[in-house]
PDB file of C-alpha atoms and ligand atoms in Angstrom:
ATOM      1  CA  MET A   1      -7.311 -17.342  -4.496  1.00  0.00           C
ATOM      2  CA  HIS A   2     -10.231 -16.416  -6.735  1.00  0.00           C
ATOM      3  CA  SER A   3     -13.825 -17.766  -5.594  1.00  0.00           C
ATOM      4  CA  VAL A   4     -15.141 -19.418  -8.592  1.00  0.00           C
ATOM      5  CA  ALA A   5     -19.394 -20.137  -9.195  1.00  0.00           C
ATOM      6  CA  GLY A   6     -21.121 -21.410  -5.922  1.00  0.00           C
ATOM      7  CA  ASP A   7     -18.660 -19.645  -3.471  1.00  0.00           C
ATOM      8  CA  ALA A   8     -20.561 -19.135  -0.127  1.00  0.00           C
ATOM      9  CA  MET A   9     -18.359 -16.115   0.210  1.00  0.00           C
ATOM     10  CA  PRO A  10     -16.108 -13.413  -1.923  1.00  0.00           C
ATOM     11  CA  ALA A  11     -12.511 -14.054  -2.034  1.00  0.00           C
ATOM     12  CA  LEU A  12      -9.883 -11.935  -0.173  1.00  0.00           C
ATOM     13  CA  SER A  13      -8.279 -10.420  -3.252  1.00  0.00           C
ATOM     14  CA  ASP A  14     -10.269  -8.767  -6.190  1.00  0.00           C
ATOM     15  CA  THR A  15     -11.348 -10.933  -9.465  1.00  0.00           C
ATOM     16  CA  ALA A  16     -12.287 -10.057 -12.647  1.00  0.00           C
ATOM     17  CA  ILE A  17     -16.345 -10.219 -11.782  1.00  0.00           C
ATOM     18  CA  ARG A  18     -16.130  -8.835  -8.384  1.00  0.00           C
ATOM     19  CA  TYR A  19     -14.720  -7.050  -5.458  1.00  0.00           C
ATOM     20  CA  GLY A  20     -13.098  -9.477  -2.750  1.00  0.00           C
ATOM     21  CA  ALA A  21     -13.503  -9.228   0.803  1.00  0.00           C
ATOM     22  CA  VAL A  22     -10.812  -6.478   1.742  1.00  0.00           C
ATOM     23  CA  SER A  23     -12.538  -4.129  -1.362  1.00  0.00           C
ATOM     24  CA  ARG A  24     -16.045  -4.356  -0.477  1.00  0.00           C
ATOM     25  CA  ALA A  25     -15.250  -4.061   3.396  1.00  0.00           C
ATOM     26  CA  LEU A  26     -13.254  -0.791   2.839  1.00  0.00           C
ATOM     27  CA  HIS A  27     -15.339   0.713   0.274  1.00  0.00           C
ATOM     28  CA  TRP A  28     -18.949  -0.256   2.629  1.00  0.00           C
ATOM     29  CA  GLY A  29     -17.208   0.793   5.822  1.00  0.00           C
ATOM     30  CA  MET A  30     -15.908   4.079   4.586  1.00  0.00           C
ATOM     31  CA  ALA A  31     -19.003   4.778   3.399  1.00  0.00           C
ATOM     32  CA  LEU A  32     -20.433   4.681   6.253  1.00  0.00           C
ATOM     33  CA  LEU A  33     -17.781   7.098   8.141  1.00  0.00           C
ATOM     34  CA  PHE A  34     -18.404   9.586   5.152  1.00  0.00           C
ATOM     35  CA  ALA A  35     -22.020   9.369   5.432  1.00  0.00           C
ATOM     36  CA  TRP A  36     -21.162  10.330   9.198  1.00  0.00           C
ATOM     37  CA  GLN A  37     -19.084  12.693   8.316  1.00  0.00           C
ATOM     38  CA  PHE A  38     -21.358  14.479   5.851  1.00  0.00           C
ATOM     39  CA  LEU A  39     -24.569  14.151   7.709  1.00  0.00           C
ATOM     40  CA  GLY A  40     -23.000  16.552  11.265  1.00  0.00           C
ATOM     41  CA  MET A  41     -21.467  19.168   8.704  1.00  0.00           C
ATOM     42  CA  ILE A  42     -24.837  18.979   6.669  1.00  0.00           C
ATOM     43  CA  LEU A  43     -26.289  19.836   9.928  1.00  0.00           C
ATOM     44  CA  ARG A  44     -23.956  22.131  11.507  1.00  0.00           C
ATOM     45  CA  ALA A  45     -24.610  23.994   8.129  1.00  0.00           C
ATOM     46  CA  THR A  46     -28.308  24.200   8.473  1.00  0.00           C
ATOM     47  CA  LEU A  47     -29.125  23.860  12.218  1.00  0.00           C
ATOM     48  CA  GLY A  48     -26.088  26.130  13.896  1.00  0.00           C
ATOM     49  CA  ARG A  49     -24.840  25.096  17.073  1.00  0.00           C
ATOM     50  CA  THR A  50     -27.338  22.600  19.068  1.00  0.00           C
ATOM     51  CA  PRO A  51     -26.566  19.786  21.293  1.00  0.00           C
ATOM     52  CA  VAL A  52     -26.858  17.094  18.286  1.00  0.00           C
ATOM     53  CA  VAL A  53     -24.525  19.301  16.168  1.00  0.00           C
ATOM     54  CA  GLY A  54     -22.281  19.614  19.230  1.00  0.00           C
ATOM     55  CA  PHE A  55     -21.992  15.543  19.252  1.00  0.00           C
ATOM     56  CA  PHE A  56     -21.277  15.228  15.637  1.00  0.00           C
ATOM     57  CA  VAL A  57     -18.683  17.819  15.126  1.00  0.00           C
ATOM     58  CA  GLY A  58     -17.539  15.996  18.440  1.00  0.00           C
ATOM     59  CA  THR A  59     -16.270  13.322  16.256  1.00  0.00           C
ATOM     60  CA  HIS A  60     -15.216  15.233  13.059  1.00  0.00           C
ATOM     61  CA  VAL A  61     -11.562  15.350  13.368  1.00  0.00           C
ATOM     62  CA  THR A  62     -11.289  11.341  14.708  1.00  0.00           C
ATOM     63  CA  VAL A  63     -13.782  10.102  12.088  1.00  0.00           C
ATOM     64  CA  GLY A  64     -11.252  12.189   9.282  1.00  0.00           C
ATOM     65  CA  VAL A  65      -8.012  11.087  10.734  1.00  0.00           C
ATOM     66  CA  LEU A  66      -9.782   7.384  10.559  1.00  0.00           C
ATOM     67  CA  LEU A  67     -11.048   8.237   6.977  1.00  0.00           C
ATOM     68  CA  LEU A  68      -7.244   8.997   6.133  1.00  0.00           C
ATOM     69  CA  ALA A  69      -5.775   6.089   7.581  1.00  0.00           C
ATOM     70  CA  LEU A  70      -8.216   3.823   5.324  1.00  0.00           C
ATOM     71  CA  GLY A  71      -8.110   5.669   2.488  1.00  0.00           C
ATOM     72  CA  LEU A  72      -4.432   5.214   2.105  1.00  0.00           C
ATOM     73  CA  LEU A  73      -5.085   1.498   2.808  1.00  0.00           C
ATOM     74  CA  ARG A  74      -7.594   1.408  -0.162  1.00  0.00           C
ATOM     75  CA  LEU A  75      -4.940   2.772  -2.131  1.00  0.00           C
ATOM     76  CA  VAL A  76      -2.605   0.366  -1.814  1.00  0.00           C
ATOM     77  CA  TRP A  77      -5.461  -2.446  -2.137  1.00  0.00           C
ATOM     78  CA  ALA A  78      -6.110  -0.461  -5.255  1.00  0.00           C
ATOM     79  CA  LEU A  79      -2.895  -0.923  -6.554  1.00  0.00           C
ATOM     80  CA  ALA A  80      -1.991  -4.564  -5.457  1.00  0.00           C
ATOM     81  CA  ASN A  81      -5.203  -5.909  -7.214  1.00  0.00           C
ATOM     82  CA  HIS A  82      -4.794  -3.304 -10.470  1.00  0.00           C
ATOM     83  CA  ALA A  83      -4.235  -6.211 -12.547  1.00  0.00           C
ATOM     84  CA  HIS A  84      -7.191  -8.229 -11.789  1.00  0.00           C
ATOM     85  CA  ARG A  85     -10.538  -6.068 -10.493  1.00  0.00           C
ATOM     86  CA  PRO A  86     -13.067  -5.775 -12.955  1.00  0.00           C
ATOM     87  CA  PRO A  87     -11.918  -3.840 -16.231  1.00  0.00           C
ATOM     88  CA  TYR A  88     -13.562  -0.440 -16.885  1.00  0.00           C
ATOM     89  CA  GLU A  89     -15.502  -0.492 -20.205  1.00  0.00           C
ATOM     90  CA  ALA A  90     -14.348   0.344 -23.763  1.00  0.00           C
ATOM     91  CA  GLY A  91     -16.061   3.507 -24.890  1.00  0.00           C
ATOM     92  CA  PRO A  92     -16.745   6.935 -23.141  1.00  0.00           C
ATOM     93  CA  LEU A  93     -19.101   5.413 -20.476  1.00  0.00           C
ATOM     94  CA  GLY A  94     -15.593   3.872 -19.046  1.00  0.00           C
ATOM     95  CA  ARG A  95     -13.072   6.637 -20.059  1.00  0.00           C
ATOM     96  CA  ALA A  96     -15.750   8.659 -17.946  1.00  0.00           C
ATOM     97  CA  ALA A  97     -15.998   5.705 -14.700  1.00  0.00           C
ATOM     98  CA  ARG A  98     -12.215   6.157 -14.926  1.00  0.00           C
ATOM     99  CA  LEU A  99     -11.853   9.462 -14.179  1.00  0.00           C
ATOM    100  CA  GLY A 100     -14.923   9.921 -11.553  1.00  0.00           C
ATOM    101  CA  HIS A 101     -12.710   7.090  -9.177  1.00  0.00           C
ATOM    102  CA  ALA A 102      -9.940   8.981  -9.738  1.00  0.00           C
ATOM    103  CA  GLY A 103     -11.176  12.058  -8.976  1.00  0.00           C
ATOM    104  CA  LEU A 104     -12.683  10.220  -5.331  1.00  0.00           C
ATOM    105  CA  TYR A 105      -9.663   8.733  -4.706  1.00  0.00           C
ATOM    106  CA  ALA A 106      -7.850  11.944  -5.325  1.00  0.00           C
ATOM    107  CA  LEU A 107     -10.514  13.387  -3.180  1.00  0.00           C
ATOM    108  CA  MET A 108     -10.357  11.238  -0.323  1.00  0.00           C
ATOM    109  CA  LEU A 109      -6.961  11.772   0.536  1.00  0.00           C
ATOM    110  CA  VAL A 110      -6.243  15.324  -0.372  1.00  0.00           C
ATOM    111  CA  VAL A 111      -9.483  16.546   2.121  1.00  0.00           C
ATOM    112  CA  PRO A 112      -8.569  15.110   5.073  1.00  0.00           C
ATOM    113  CA  THR A 113      -4.804  15.063   4.355  1.00  0.00           C
ATOM    114  CA  LEU A 114      -5.446  18.959   4.489  1.00  0.00           C
ATOM    115  CA  ALA A 115      -6.765  19.487   7.450  1.00  0.00           C
ATOM    116  CA  VAL A 116      -3.854  16.950   9.501  1.00  0.00           C
ATOM    117  CA  VAL A 117      -1.649  19.375   8.004  1.00  0.00           C
ATOM    118  CA  ARG A 118      -3.595  22.891   9.302  1.00  0.00           C
ATOM    119  CA  LEU A 119      -4.333  20.586  12.698  1.00  0.00           C
ATOM    120  CA  TYR A 120      -0.192  20.356  12.670  1.00  0.00           C
ATOM    121  CA  GLY A 121       0.394  23.937  12.142  1.00  0.00           C
ATOM    122  CA  SER A 122      -2.310  25.345  14.576  1.00  0.00           C
ATOM    123  CA  GLY A 123       0.216  24.106  17.304  1.00  0.00           C
ATOM    124  CA  ARG A 124      -2.945  22.768  19.346  1.00  0.00           C
ATOM    125  CA  GLY A 125      -1.188  19.471  19.752  1.00  0.00           C
ATOM    126  CA  TYR A 126      -3.440  16.219  18.568  1.00  0.00           C
ATOM    127  CA  ALA A 127      -4.003  12.981  21.487  1.00  0.00           C
ATOM    128  CA  PRO A 128      -6.630  10.856  20.391  1.00  0.00           C
ATOM    129  CA  PHE A 129      -7.603   8.538  23.556  1.00  0.00           C
ATOM    130  CA  GLY A 130      -4.950  10.634  24.755  1.00  0.00           C
ATOM    131  CA  ILE A 131      -2.043   8.902  22.875  1.00  0.00           C
ATOM    132  CA  GLU A 132      -0.288  11.861  21.751  1.00  0.00           C
ATOM    133  CA  ILE A 133       0.385  12.047  17.578  1.00  0.00           C
ATOM    134  CA  PHE A 134       1.810  15.605  17.229  1.00  0.00           C
ATOM    135  CA  ALA A 135       3.043  17.842  20.618  1.00  0.00           C
ATOM    136  CA  PRO A 136       1.282  21.296  21.605  1.00  0.00           C
ATOM    137  CA  SER A 137       3.872  24.035  20.356  1.00  0.00           C
ATOM    138  CA  GLU A 138       3.882  27.669  21.463  1.00  0.00           C
ATOM    139  CA  THR A 139       3.900  28.655  17.931  1.00  0.00           C
ATOM    140  CA  LYS A 140       1.161  28.629  14.606  1.00  0.00           C
ATOM    141  CA  ILE A 141       2.724  28.031  11.218  1.00  0.00           C
ATOM    142  CA  GLU A 142       0.920  30.078   9.410  1.00  0.00           C
ATOM    143  CA  TRP A 143       1.294  27.971   5.974  1.00  0.00           C
ATOM    144  CA  LEU A 144       0.316  24.792   6.881  1.00  0.00           C
ATOM    145  CA  MET A 145      -3.690  26.030   8.091  1.00  0.00           C
ATOM    146  CA  ALA A 146      -3.514  28.250   5.072  1.00  0.00           C
ATOM    147  CA  PRO A 147      -4.326  25.565   2.515  1.00  0.00           C
ATOM    148  CA  ALA A 148      -6.988  23.710   4.425  1.00  0.00           C
ATOM    149  CA  ASN A 149      -8.366  27.252   5.575  1.00  0.00           C
ATOM    150  CA  ALA A 150      -9.103  27.846   1.835  1.00  0.00           C
ATOM    151  CA  LEU A 151      -9.917  24.696   0.275  1.00  0.00           C
ATOM    152  CA  HIS A 152     -10.969  21.939   3.070  1.00  0.00           C
ATOM    153  CA  GLY A 153     -14.547  22.971   3.045  1.00  0.00           C
ATOM    154  CA  PRO A 154     -15.407  23.441  -0.916  1.00  0.00           C
ATOM    155  CA  LEU A 155     -12.932  19.919  -1.713  1.00  0.00           C
ATOM    156  CA  ALA A 156     -15.061  18.149   0.493  1.00  0.00           C
ATOM    157  CA  TRP A 157     -18.472  19.847  -0.555  1.00  0.00           C
ATOM    158  CA  THR A 158     -16.801  18.684  -4.135  1.00  0.00           C
ATOM    159  CA  LEU A 159     -16.159  15.448  -2.895  1.00  0.00           C
ATOM    160  CA  LEU A 160     -19.987  15.095  -1.546  1.00  0.00           C
ATOM    161  CA  ALA A 161     -20.621  15.415  -5.756  1.00  0.00           C
ATOM    162  CA  PHE A 162     -18.462  12.846  -6.917  1.00  0.00           C
ATOM    163  CA  ILE A 163     -19.935  10.914  -4.267  1.00  0.00           C
ATOM    164  CA  ALA A 164     -23.636  11.601  -5.539  1.00  0.00           C
ATOM    165  CA  GLY A 165     -22.808  11.585  -8.887  1.00  0.00           C
ATOM    166  CA  HIS A 166     -20.896   8.143  -8.394  1.00  0.00           C
ATOM    167  CA  VAL A 167     -24.069   6.732  -6.917  1.00  0.00           C
ATOM    168  CA  VAL A 168     -26.631   7.895  -9.893  1.00  0.00           C
ATOM    169  CA  MET A 169     -24.540   6.205 -12.263  1.00  0.00           C
ATOM    170  CA  VAL A 170     -24.662   2.729  -9.967  1.00  0.00           C
ATOM    171  CA  VAL A 171     -28.251   3.716 -10.352  1.00  0.00           C
ATOM    172  CA  VAL A 172     -28.167   4.299 -14.233  1.00  0.00           C
ATOM    173  CA  HIS A 173     -26.042   0.915 -14.251  1.00  0.00           C
ATOM    174  CA  GLN A 174     -27.941  -1.161 -12.390  1.00  0.00           C
ATOM    175  CA  VAL A 175     -31.640  -0.191 -13.380  1.00  0.00           C
ATOM    176  CA  PHE A 176     -30.642   1.710 -17.248  1.00  0.00           C
ATOM    177  CA  LEU A 177     -27.894  -0.462 -18.514  1.00  0.00           C
ATOM    178  CA  GLY A 178     -29.109  -3.446 -17.333  1.00  0.00           C
ATOM    179  CA  ASP A 179     -25.165  -5.091 -16.600  1.00  0.00           C
ATOM    180  CA  ARG A 180     -25.847  -5.020 -12.317  1.00  0.00           C
ATOM    181  CA  ILE A 181     -22.312  -3.481 -11.514  1.00  0.00           C
ATOM    182  CA  LEU A 182     -23.846  -2.807  -7.878  1.00  0.00           C
ATOM    183  CA  TYR A 183     -23.819  -6.496  -8.038  1.00  0.00           C
ATOM    184  CA  ARG A 184     -19.437  -7.157  -7.697  1.00  0.00           C
ATOM    185  CA  MET A 185     -19.545  -4.667  -4.536  1.00  0.00           C
ATOM    186  CA  THR A 186     -22.248  -6.876  -3.001  1.00  0.00           C
ATOM    187  CA  ARG A 187     -23.189 -10.130  -4.371  1.00  0.00           C
ATOM    188  CA  THR A 188     -20.698 -13.676  -4.356  1.00  0.00           C
ATOM    189  CA  ALA A 189     -20.576 -16.276  -6.805  1.00  0.00           C
ATOM    190  CA  GLY A 190     -23.374 -17.621  -7.521  1.00  0.00           C
ATOM    191  CA  PRO A 191     -25.495 -18.663 -11.025  1.00  0.00           C
ATOM    192  CA  ALA A 192     -27.327 -15.692 -11.008  1.00  0.00           C
ATOM    193  CA  ASP A 193     -24.114 -13.473 -11.480  1.00  0.00           C
ATOM    194  CA  PRO A 194     -24.556 -11.466 -15.042  1.00  0.00           C
ATOM    195  CA  ALA A 195     -21.327 -11.522 -17.526  1.00  0.00           C
ATOM    196  CA  PRO A 196     -19.860  -8.845 -18.229  1.00  0.00           C
ATOM    197  CA  ALA A 197     -20.787  -7.832 -21.322  1.00  0.00           C
ATOM    198  CA  HIS A 198     -19.109  -4.794 -23.827  1.00  0.00           C
ATOM    199  CA  ARG A 199     -15.636  -5.282 -21.872  1.00  0.00           C
ATOM    200  CA  GLU A 200     -12.434  -3.799 -22.506  1.00  0.00           C
ATOM    201  CA  PRO A 201     -10.344  -7.903 -23.329  1.00  0.00           C
TER     202      PRO A 201
HETATM  203  C1  HEM B 301     -12.531  12.773   4.248  1.00  0.00           C
HETATM  204  C2  HEM B 301     -12.760  13.023   5.390  1.00  0.00           C
HETATM  205  C3  HEM B 301     -13.191  14.854   5.859  1.00  0.00           C
HETATM  206  C4  HEM B 301     -14.414  15.305   5.639  1.00  0.00           C
HETATM  207  C5  HEM B 301     -15.081  14.340   4.257  1.00  0.00           C
HETATM  208  C6  HEM B 301     -14.663  15.998   6.063  1.00  0.00           C
HETATM  209  C7  HEM B 301     -15.513  16.824   5.818  1.00  0.00           C
HETATM  210  C8  HEM B 301     -15.718  18.081   6.504  1.00  0.00           C
HETATM  211  C9  HEM B 301     -16.698  18.920   5.962  1.00  0.00           C
HETATM  212  C10 HEM B 301     -17.646  19.190   4.660  1.00  0.00           C
HETATM  213  C11 HEM B 301     -16.463  20.537   6.334  1.00  0.00           C
HETATM  214  C12 HEM B 301     -17.733  21.987   6.131  1.00  0.00           C
HETATM  215  C13 HEM B 301     -17.217  22.788   5.161  1.00  0.00           C
HETATM  216  C14 HEM B 301     -18.293  23.859   5.933  1.00  0.00           C
HETATM  217  O1  HEM B 301     -18.682  24.477   6.437  1.00  0.00           O
HETATM  218  O2  HEM B 301     -18.252  25.022   4.655  1.00  0.00           O
HETATM  219  C15 HEM B 301     -15.572  20.007   6.988  1.00  0.00           C
HETATM  220  C16 HEM B 301     -15.009  21.438   7.727  1.00  0.00           C
HETATM  221  C17 HEM B 301     -13.841  21.424   9.242  1.00  0.00           C
HETATM  222  N1  HEM B 301     -13.357  19.780   8.504  1.00  0.00           N
HETATM  223 FE1  HEM B 301     -13.297  18.180   8.504  1.00  0.00          FE
HETATM  224  N2  HEM B 301     -13.699  16.582   6.750  1.00  0.00           N
HETATM  225  C18 HEM B 301     -12.679  15.482   7.032  1.00  0.00           C
HETATM  226  C19 HEM B 301     -11.875  15.479   7.857  1.00  0.00           C
HETATM  227  C20 HEM B 301     -11.442  16.082   8.539  1.00  0.00           C
HETATM  228  C21 HEM B 301      -9.923  15.912   9.274  1.00  0.00           C
HETATM  229  C22 HEM B 301      -9.101  15.139   9.025  1.00  0.00           C
HETATM  230  C23 HEM B 301     -10.074  17.295  10.332  1.00  0.00           C
HETATM  231  C24 HEM B 301      -8.725  17.594  11.180  1.00  0.00           C
HETATM  232  C25 HEM B 301      -7.858  17.149  11.467  1.00  0.00           C
HETATM  233  C26 HEM B 301     -10.909  17.751  10.039  1.00  0.00           C
HETATM  234  C27 HEM B 301     -11.563  19.082  10.449  1.00  0.00           C
HETATM  235  C28 HEM B 301     -12.232  20.041  10.286  1.00  0.00           C
HETATM  236  C29 HEM B 301     -12.550  21.528  10.209  1.00  0.00           C
HETATM  237  C30 HEM B 301     -11.855  22.031  11.707  1.00  0.00           C
HETATM  238  C31 HEM B 301     -13.169  21.965   9.721  1.00  0.00           C
HETATM  239  C32 HEM B 301     -14.468  23.270  10.255  1.00  0.00           C
HETATM  240  C33 HEM B 301     -13.430  24.240   9.368  1.00  0.00           C
HETATM  241  C34 HEM B 301     -13.339  24.285   8.014  1.00  0.00           C
HETATM  242  O3  HEM B 301     -14.377  24.430   7.079  1.00  0.00           O
HETATM  243  O4  HEM B 301     -12.293  24.639   7.518  1.00  0.00           O
HETATM  244  N3  HEM B 301     -11.963  17.517   8.817  1.00  0.00           N
HETATM  245  N4  HEM B 301     -15.283  18.820   6.807  1.00  0.00           N
END
C-alpha cells in the first residue's frame, strides 16, 4: 500500500516519495546500534581498559551479530523495494549517492561477517543467551581468522567515515540544496511535502 497525502502513518513499503515504515525502522534502529558499537570502540581506543569501556566491549559481539542479521534483512528489503524507492538524482551528485550507498551496504555486511568468521575459526565457540551457534573446538583455523585480523578494524573505521560522509551530505541537501531529502526518512505524507525536484524519470 502506498501512502497518500494526509496519511498519519507511512506505508510499510517504500514509495517514490518516501521510505516506508520497515525501511525507517531498519535505518534508525541500525543507526542507534552502530552509534553504540563505534562509541564503545572509540572509548576503548581513547581510554583503554576501564569498567565503562569493559561494559561496551562486553556487548560488542552481540550487537555486531545483531547488526549482521539486520543488515541482511535490510539488503533483502532494499532489493524487494528497489523499483519503488525514491530515485537517485540525475548527474554526478546522484551517481555519488548511489556509490556511497553501495559502499555503506557492502561495509555494513563485510565488517561483521569477517568478525563472525574469525570467531568461528578461533574455536572459542559462540552461545549468545545460552543458545549455541558454534560449539567450542580444540583447533584454531588460522586462515579463517586472518582476514578479520587484518581487516575488521580498518574496514570498520572506513565504514565510520562513510557514515560521516552520509550524514554530511544529508545536511548539505537539507541546508544548501534545499531539497530536504531527510524528510523521506522522517516525515509521513502531508501538504508540506517537498516536490521531488530534478529526478530521473
Ligand atoms: C557491524 C558491526 C561491527 C562494527 C561496526 C565493529 C566495529 C569495530 C571497531 C571499530 C573495532 C576497533 C578496531 C580497532 O581497534 O582499530 C572493532 C574491534 C573488534 N571487533 Fe568489531 N565491529 C562489528 C562487529 C563485530 C562482530 C560481529 C564481532 C565478533 C563476532 C566483532 C569482534 C571484534 C573484536 C574481537 C575486535 C578487537 C580486535 C580487532 O580489532 O579486530 N566485531 N570492531
